[in-house]
Coordinates of C-alpha atoms and ligand atoms in Angstrom, one line a residue:
M97 CA -110.1 28.0 -23.9
A98 CA -110.4 30.3 -20.9
A99 CA -110.8 29.4 -17.3
L100 CA -113.5 31.3 -15.6
F101 CA -114.0 31.1 -11.9
A102 CA -117.3 31.6 -10.1
R103 CA -117.9 34.6 -7.8
T104 CA -118.4 33.5 -4.2
S105 CA -117.2 35.5 -1.2
K106 CA -114.5 38.0 -0.7
S107 CA -114.1 37.4 3.0
L108 CA -111.8 34.4 2.9
P109 CA -108.2 35.0 4.1
L110 CA -105.6 35.9 1.4
I111 CA -103.6 32.8 2.1
A112 CA -106.6 30.6 1.2
G113 CA -107.0 32.6 -2.0
A114 CA -103.4 32.2 -2.9
T115 CA -103.4 28.5 -2.3
L116 CA -106.6 28.2 -4.3
A117 CA -105.2 30.2 -7.1
G118 CA -102.1 28.0 -7.2
S119 CA -104.2 24.9 -7.2
A120 CA -106.5 26.4 -9.8
A121 CA -103.5 27.2 -12.0
V122 CA -102.2 23.7 -11.7
A123 CA -105.7 22.3 -12.3
Y124 CA -106.0 24.6 -15.3
T125 CA -102.8 23.3 -16.6
Y126 CA -103.6 19.7 -16.4
S127 CA -107.1 20.2 -17.7
K128 CA -105.9 22.1 -20.8
T129 CA -102.8 20.2 -21.7
T130 CA -101.4 16.8 -22.0
L131 CA -97.8 16.2 -21.3
S132 CA -97.5 13.2 -23.6
G133 CA -95.9 14.1 -26.9
H134 CA -94.9 17.6 -25.8
Q135 CA -91.4 18.4 -24.8
L136 CA -90.2 21.2 -22.6
D137 CA -87.2 23.1 -23.7
S138 CA -84.7 24.7 -21.5
A139 CA -83.2 28.0 -22.5
Q140 CA -79.5 27.6 -23.1
N141 CA -76.9 29.9 -21.6
A142 CA -79.7 31.4 -19.6
P143 CA -78.7 33.6 -16.6
S144 CA -81.7 32.5 -14.6
K145 CA -85.3 31.7 -15.5
L146 CA -88.2 33.5 -14.0
L147 CA -90.7 30.7 -14.8
T148 CA -90.0 27.1 -14.2
F149 CA -92.8 24.6 -14.3
P150 CA -94.3 23.5 -11.8
K151 CA -92.8 25.9 -9.2
S152 CA -93.9 29.1 -10.8
M153 CA -97.3 27.6 -11.5
L154 CA -97.9 27.3 -7.8
F155 CA -96.2 30.6 -6.8
P156 CA -97.1 33.6 -9.0
Q157 CA -94.4 36.0 -10.2
T158 CA -94.8 39.7 -10.6
L159 CA -94.1 41.6 -13.8
T160 CA -94.0 45.4 -14.2
V161 CA -95.4 47.2 -17.2
T162 CA -92.7 49.2 -19.0
K163 CA -94.5 50.0 -22.3
T164 CA -97.9 49.7 -23.9
E165 CA -98.6 50.2 -27.6
Q166 CA -101.9 50.1 -29.3
I167 CA -100.9 48.3 -32.6
N168 CA -104.3 48.1 -34.3
H169 CA -108.0 48.6 -33.6
D170 CA -108.2 45.9 -30.8
T171 CA -104.7 44.7 -30.0
K172 CA -102.0 46.0 -27.7
R173 CA -98.4 45.0 -27.4
I174 CA -97.5 45.1 -23.7
T175 CA -93.9 45.0 -22.5
F176 CA -93.1 43.9 -19.0
S177 CA -89.8 43.9 -17.0
L178 CA -88.9 40.8 -15.2
P179 CA -88.3 41.0 -11.4
G180 CA -84.7 39.9 -11.7
G181 CA -83.9 42.5 -14.3
E182 CA -81.2 41.9 -17.0
N183 CA -79.9 38.8 -15.1
Q184 CA -83.2 37.0 -15.8
I185 CA -85.0 35.6 -18.8
S186 CA -88.6 34.5 -18.9
G187 CA -87.6 30.9 -19.8
V188 CA -91.0 30.3 -21.4
P189 CA -90.4 27.8 -24.2
A190 CA -91.2 29.1 -27.7
G191 CA -94.9 28.5 -28.4
S192 CA -95.8 28.0 -24.8
A193 CA -98.2 30.1 -22.8
I194 CA -98.2 31.7 -19.4
L195 CA -101.3 32.3 -17.2
T196 CA -102.1 35.9 -16.3
Q197 CA -103.9 36.3 -13.0
H198 CA -105.9 39.2 -11.6
S199 CA -108.7 39.5 -9.0
P200 CA -111.5 41.9 -9.8
S201 CA -113.1 43.2 -6.6
G202 CA -116.0 41.1 -5.4
R203 CA -114.6 37.9 -6.8
W204 CA -113.2 35.1 -4.6
F205 CA -111.4 33.3 -7.3
P206 CA -108.9 35.1 -9.5
I207 CA -109.3 35.2 -13.3
L208 CA -106.6 33.2 -15.0
R209 CA -106.1 33.3 -18.8
P210 CA -103.3 31.9 -21.1
Y211 CA -101.3 34.2 -23.2
T212 CA -98.3 33.3 -25.4
P213 CA -95.3 35.7 -25.1
I214 CA -94.1 37.0 -28.4
S215 CA -90.7 37.9 -27.1
D216 CA -87.8 35.6 -27.4
P217 CA -87.6 33.1 -24.5
S218 CA -84.0 34.1 -23.9
Q219 CA -84.5 37.8 -24.1
R220 CA -82.9 39.4 -21.0
G221 CA -85.0 41.3 -18.5
S222 CA -88.3 41.6 -20.3
L223 CA -91.3 39.8 -21.8
Q224 CA -93.9 40.9 -24.3
L225 CA -97.5 40.0 -24.8
L226 CA -99.7 40.7 -27.7
V227 CA -103.3 41.0 -26.4
K228 CA -106.4 41.2 -28.5
Q229 CA -109.3 42.8 -26.5
Y230 CA -112.6 41.1 -26.7
P231 CA -115.8 43.1 -25.9
G232 CA -116.5 42.5 -22.2
G233 CA -113.4 40.3 -22.0
A234 CA -112.4 40.0 -18.4
A235 CA -108.6 39.4 -18.8
S236 CA -108.1 41.2 -22.1
T237 CA -109.7 44.3 -20.8
H238 CA -107.7 44.2 -17.6
L239 CA -104.5 43.9 -19.6
H240 CA -105.5 46.7 -22.0
N241 CA -106.1 48.9 -19.0
L242 CA -102.7 48.4 -17.5
S243 CA -100.4 51.4 -17.6
V244 CA -96.7 51.8 -17.2
G245 CA -95.5 51.1 -13.7
Q246 CA -98.4 48.8 -12.9
T247 CA -97.9 45.1 -12.2
L248 CA -99.3 41.8 -13.3
A249 CA -99.1 38.4 -11.6
I250 CA -98.3 35.5 -13.9
R251 CA -97.9 31.8 -13.5
G252 CA -96.4 29.2 -15.8
P253 CA -95.2 28.2 -18.2
L254 CA -98.0 26.0 -19.4
P255 CA -96.4 22.7 -20.5
G256 CA -98.4 22.7 -23.8
G257 CA -96.0 24.5 -26.2
Y258 CA -94.6 22.3 -28.9
I259 CA -90.9 22.3 -28.9
Y260 CA -89.6 21.1 -32.3
S261 CA -86.7 19.0 -31.1
E262 CA -85.7 17.6 -34.4
P263 CA -82.2 18.6 -35.5
P264 CA -82.0 21.1 -38.4
S265 CA -82.1 19.4 -41.8
S266 CA -79.1 20.2 -44.0
S267 CA -79.3 17.2 -46.3
S268 CA -82.9 17.3 -47.5
P269 CA -85.6 19.9 -47.5
R270 CA -88.2 19.7 -44.8
E271 CA -91.5 21.4 -45.0
L272 CA -93.5 22.5 -42.0
I273 CA -97.1 23.7 -42.3
F274 CA -98.3 26.3 -39.7
I275 CA -102.0 27.3 -39.7
A276 CA -103.2 30.3 -37.6
G277 CA -106.5 32.0 -37.2
G278 CA -106.8 35.5 -35.8
A279 CA -105.0 36.0 -32.5
G280 CA -103.8 32.3 -32.8
I281 CA -100.8 33.8 -34.6
T282 CA -98.9 34.4 -31.3
P283 CA -97.8 30.8 -30.6
I284 CA -97.3 30.1 -34.3
Y285 CA -95.0 33.1 -34.7
S286 CA -93.1 32.2 -31.6
L287 CA -92.5 28.6 -32.7
A288 CA -91.6 29.6 -36.2
R289 CA -89.0 32.1 -35.0
S290 CA -87.4 29.5 -32.7
I291 CA -87.2 26.9 -35.5
L292 CA -86.0 29.3 -38.2
L293 CA -83.4 31.1 -36.2
Q294 CA -81.8 27.9 -34.6
Q295 CA -79.1 27.9 -37.2
E296 CA -79.3 31.6 -38.2
G297 CA -76.8 32.6 -40.8
T298 CA -75.1 29.2 -41.1
G299 CA -77.0 27.9 -44.1
N300 CA -77.1 24.5 -42.3
D301 CA -80.9 24.1 -42.2
R302 CA -83.2 23.6 -45.1
T303 CA -86.3 23.5 -43.1
R304 CA -89.0 25.7 -44.6
I305 CA -92.2 26.9 -42.9
H306 CA -95.4 27.5 -44.9
L307 CA -97.5 29.8 -42.7
V308 CA -101.2 30.2 -43.6
W309 CA -103.0 32.8 -41.5
G310 CA -106.7 33.6 -41.7
V311 CA -107.8 37.0 -40.5
N312 CA -111.1 38.9 -40.8
G313 CA -109.6 42.0 -42.3
A314 CA -106.4 43.6 -43.3
R315 CA -106.5 45.6 -40.1
D316 CA -106.1 42.4 -38.1
V317 CA -102.7 41.7 -39.5
V318 CA -100.4 42.1 -36.6
L319 CA -96.7 41.2 -36.3
R320 CA -96.2 42.0 -40.0
S321 CA -92.8 43.6 -39.7
E322 CA -91.7 40.8 -37.3
L323 CA -92.7 38.2 -39.9
E324 CA -90.9 40.1 -42.6
D325 CA -87.8 40.3 -40.4
L326 CA -88.0 36.6 -39.8
Q327 CA -88.2 36.0 -43.6
R328 CA -85.1 38.0 -44.1
R329 CA -83.2 36.5 -41.3
S330 CA -84.1 33.0 -42.3
S331 CA -83.1 33.6 -46.0
G332 CA -86.7 33.2 -47.2
R333 CA -87.4 29.9 -45.5
L334 CA -90.6 31.3 -44.2
R335 CA -93.5 31.7 -46.7
V336 CA -96.6 33.5 -45.4
T337 CA -100.0 33.5 -47.0
I338 CA -102.6 35.7 -45.4
C339 CA -106.2 34.8 -46.1
V340 CA -108.6 37.8 -45.6
S341 CA -112.1 36.6 -45.2
G342 CA -113.9 40.0 -44.6
D343 CA -115.3 42.0 -47.5
R344 CA -114.8 45.5 -46.2
E345 CA -113.8 47.9 -49.0
E346 CA -111.0 49.3 -46.9
D347 CA -109.5 45.8 -46.6
R348 CA -109.4 45.5 -50.3
A349 CA -107.8 48.9 -50.7
S350 CA -105.2 48.3 -48.1
L351 CA -104.3 44.9 -49.5
L352 CA -103.9 46.2 -52.9
S353 CA -101.7 49.0 -51.8
S354 CA -99.8 46.9 -49.3
S355 CA -96.1 47.7 -50.0
S356 CA -93.9 44.9 -48.8
S357 CA -90.2 45.0 -49.5
L358 CA -90.4 41.3 -49.9
S359 CA -91.4 39.5 -53.1
S360 CA -95.0 38.5 -53.4
D361 CA -93.9 34.9 -53.2
A362 CA -92.7 35.4 -49.6
M363 CA -95.8 37.2 -48.3
R364 CA -99.0 37.1 -50.2
F365 CA -102.5 38.0 -49.5
R366 CA -105.6 36.1 -50.7
R367 CA -109.2 36.8 -50.3
G368 CA -111.4 34.3 -48.5
Y369 CA -111.0 31.7 -45.7
V370 CA -108.2 29.2 -45.2
D371 CA -109.6 26.6 -47.6
E372 CA -108.7 23.5 -49.6
D373 CA -107.2 25.5 -52.5
I374 CA -104.5 27.1 -50.5
L375 CA -103.9 24.2 -48.2
G376 CA -103.9 21.8 -51.2
E377 CA -101.2 23.9 -52.8
I378 CA -99.0 23.9 -49.7
V379 CA -99.6 20.2 -49.0
G380 CA -98.6 19.5 -52.6
I381 CA -95.3 21.4 -52.1
A382 CA -94.7 19.5 -48.9
K383 CA -95.4 16.1 -50.5
E384 CA -92.8 16.9 -53.2
S385 CA -90.1 17.0 -50.5
G386 CA -90.2 13.2 -50.3
R387 CA -90.6 13.4 -46.5
W388 CA -94.4 13.6 -46.3
G389 CA -95.9 12.5 -43.0
D390 CA -95.7 13.5 -39.4
D391 CA -93.2 10.7 -38.5
K392 CA -90.9 11.8 -41.3
G393 CA -90.8 15.4 -40.0
T394 CA -93.4 17.1 -42.2
K395 CA -95.5 18.5 -39.3
V396 CA -98.7 20.5 -39.3
W397 CA -99.5 22.9 -36.5
L398 CA -102.8 24.7 -36.0
C399 CA -103.9 27.5 -33.6
G400 CA -107.2 29.1 -34.4
P401 CA -110.8 29.7 -33.3
E402 CA -113.3 26.8 -33.0
A403 CA -114.9 27.5 -36.4
M404 CA -111.6 27.2 -38.2
E405 CA -110.7 24.0 -36.3
K406 CA -114.0 22.5 -37.2
S407 CA -113.6 23.0 -40.9
L408 CA -110.0 21.8 -41.0
V409 CA -109.7 19.0 -38.4
G410 CA -111.3 15.7 -37.9
R411 CA -113.0 13.2 -40.1
G412 CA -114.1 14.9 -43.3
G413 CA -112.1 18.0 -42.4
I414 CA -110.1 19.7 -45.1
L415 CA -106.7 18.5 -43.7
A416 CA -107.8 14.9 -43.4
E417 CA -109.1 15.0 -47.0
L418 CA -105.7 16.3 -48.1
G419 CA -104.0 13.3 -46.4
V420 CA -102.6 15.0 -43.3
D421 CA -102.2 12.2 -40.8
K422 CA -101.5 14.2 -37.6
I423 CA -102.3 17.8 -36.6
H424 CA -100.6 19.4 -33.6
K425 CA -103.0 21.9 -31.9
F426 CA -102.1 24.5 -29.4
Ligands
FAD791 C1 -102.8 28.5 -25.2 C2 -103.4 29.8 -25.4 C3 -102.7 31.0 -25.7 C4 -103.3 32.2 -26.0 N1 -102.5 33.3 -26.3 C5 -103.1 34.5 -26.5 C6 -102.3 35.6 -26.9 O1 -101.1 35.5 -27.0 N2 -102.9 36.8 -27.2 C7 -104.3 36.9 -27.1 O2 -104.8 38.0 -27.3 N3 -105.1 35.8 -26.7 C8 -104.5 34.6 -26.4 N4 -105.3 33.6 -26.0 C9 -106.7 33.8 -25.7 C10 -106.8 34.3 -24.2 O3 -106.4 33.3 -23.3 C11 -108.3 34.7 -23.8 O4 -109.1 33.6 -24.0 C12 -108.8 35.9 -24.5 O5 -108.0 37.0 -24.3 C13 -110.2 36.2 -24.0 O6 -110.2 36.3 -22.6 P1 -111.1 37.4 -21.8 O7 -111.0 37.1 -20.4 O8 -110.7 38.8 -22.2 O9 -112.5 37.1 -22.4 P2 -113.7 36.3 -21.6 O10 -114.1 37.1 -20.5 O11 -113.3 34.9 -21.4 O12 -114.8 36.4 -22.8 C14 -115.5 37.6 -23.0 C15 -116.2 37.6 -24.4 O13 -115.2 37.4 -25.4 C16 -115.5 36.3 -26.2 N5 -114.3 35.6 -26.6 C17 -113.3 35.1 -25.7 N6 -112.3 34.5 -26.4 C18 -112.7 34.6 -27.7 C19 -112.1 34.1 -28.9 N7 -110.9 33.5 -28.9 N8 -112.7 34.3 -30.1 C20 -113.9 35.0 -30.1 N9 -114.5 35.5 -29.0 C21 -113.9 35.2 -27.8 C22 -116.4 35.4 -25.4 O14 -117.3 34.6 -26.1 C23 -117.1 36.4 -24.5 O15 -118.3 36.9 -25.2 C24 -104.7 32.3 -25.8 C25 -105.5 31.2 -25.5 C26 -104.9 30.0 -25.3 C27 -105.7 28.8 -25.0

């Protein structure tokens, strides 16, 4: 998942470091993604794009921190301004990641890590990351320590984001199944937003997204108001089920008292892992659409930790048992 680079010497000239970082970023890209089956989008009516693969993979761009918000016990939302100001957009396709880059002292190679912007790709002048801090985490700690006015080098976009290029479906319902685990919500949210708002307000799209999200505790539920906003703006075509696996008493209390303005059908909480019960229910709804199967447009996306992938994907995994023929992984 993350690229770590060995400590060697700090005496090499900067130019060599920059070249190596560029090469490392490109190498990272090709080692972590396959281009086949993925499509890159291009932002429409965009003023100018900050990031264009592969140019901005080789030459890092500099963002400036304009805001940092601690949104729960371990996660920060960090807002950056783009170097070109309001005349620029990030151009990072929905669901795609960028690479952050920083060089701790004493390291020859910089540390590069992928993060998926949660801001709209066509948002002018700024970009937002949602960063969960891991104990001892090199990049996440660096990002959490950034304060307003400081800068961050980024490269990208990684060509691994899935762009859902099928036209909106007005004639028949189409069900998409999105499965996220923990911090894996960022690409899933970004992609869901781009699909659901394609035809905002026109009523011309009957695509529905069933999002199942596994978290350890209620305190790990981030982006809640953003998901609720998306539900409203997409006329309820997004259904969210949050599976809380931890058994902390405060999770139970906070779930029971959770006051959403939406119906419980639109956002509901369950106890336990993302399991065959909940996935079976959703696959059942999708099968009723009459368009079951990846080639018919009923796609399944997954972004979660290794343990989750292990239980869901592959021979004998829950999804295979439920008849899912293809799973798109971030
Ligand atoms: C395509 C892609 C997009 C991503 N987008 C985001 C994003 O939007 N927001 C975000 O917060 N993260 C995201 N990540 C994860 C991110 O890239 C880093 O892996 C993460 O922040 C940890 O990096 P680090 O340098 O802080 O930790 P490291 O220094 O690499 O690791 C430090 C410690 O943390 C543990 N650790 C690292 N990653 C995990 C993990 N996923 N689960 C459990 N323990 C872990 C390690 O085992 C180690 O003990 C994304 C990853 C990928 C592949």
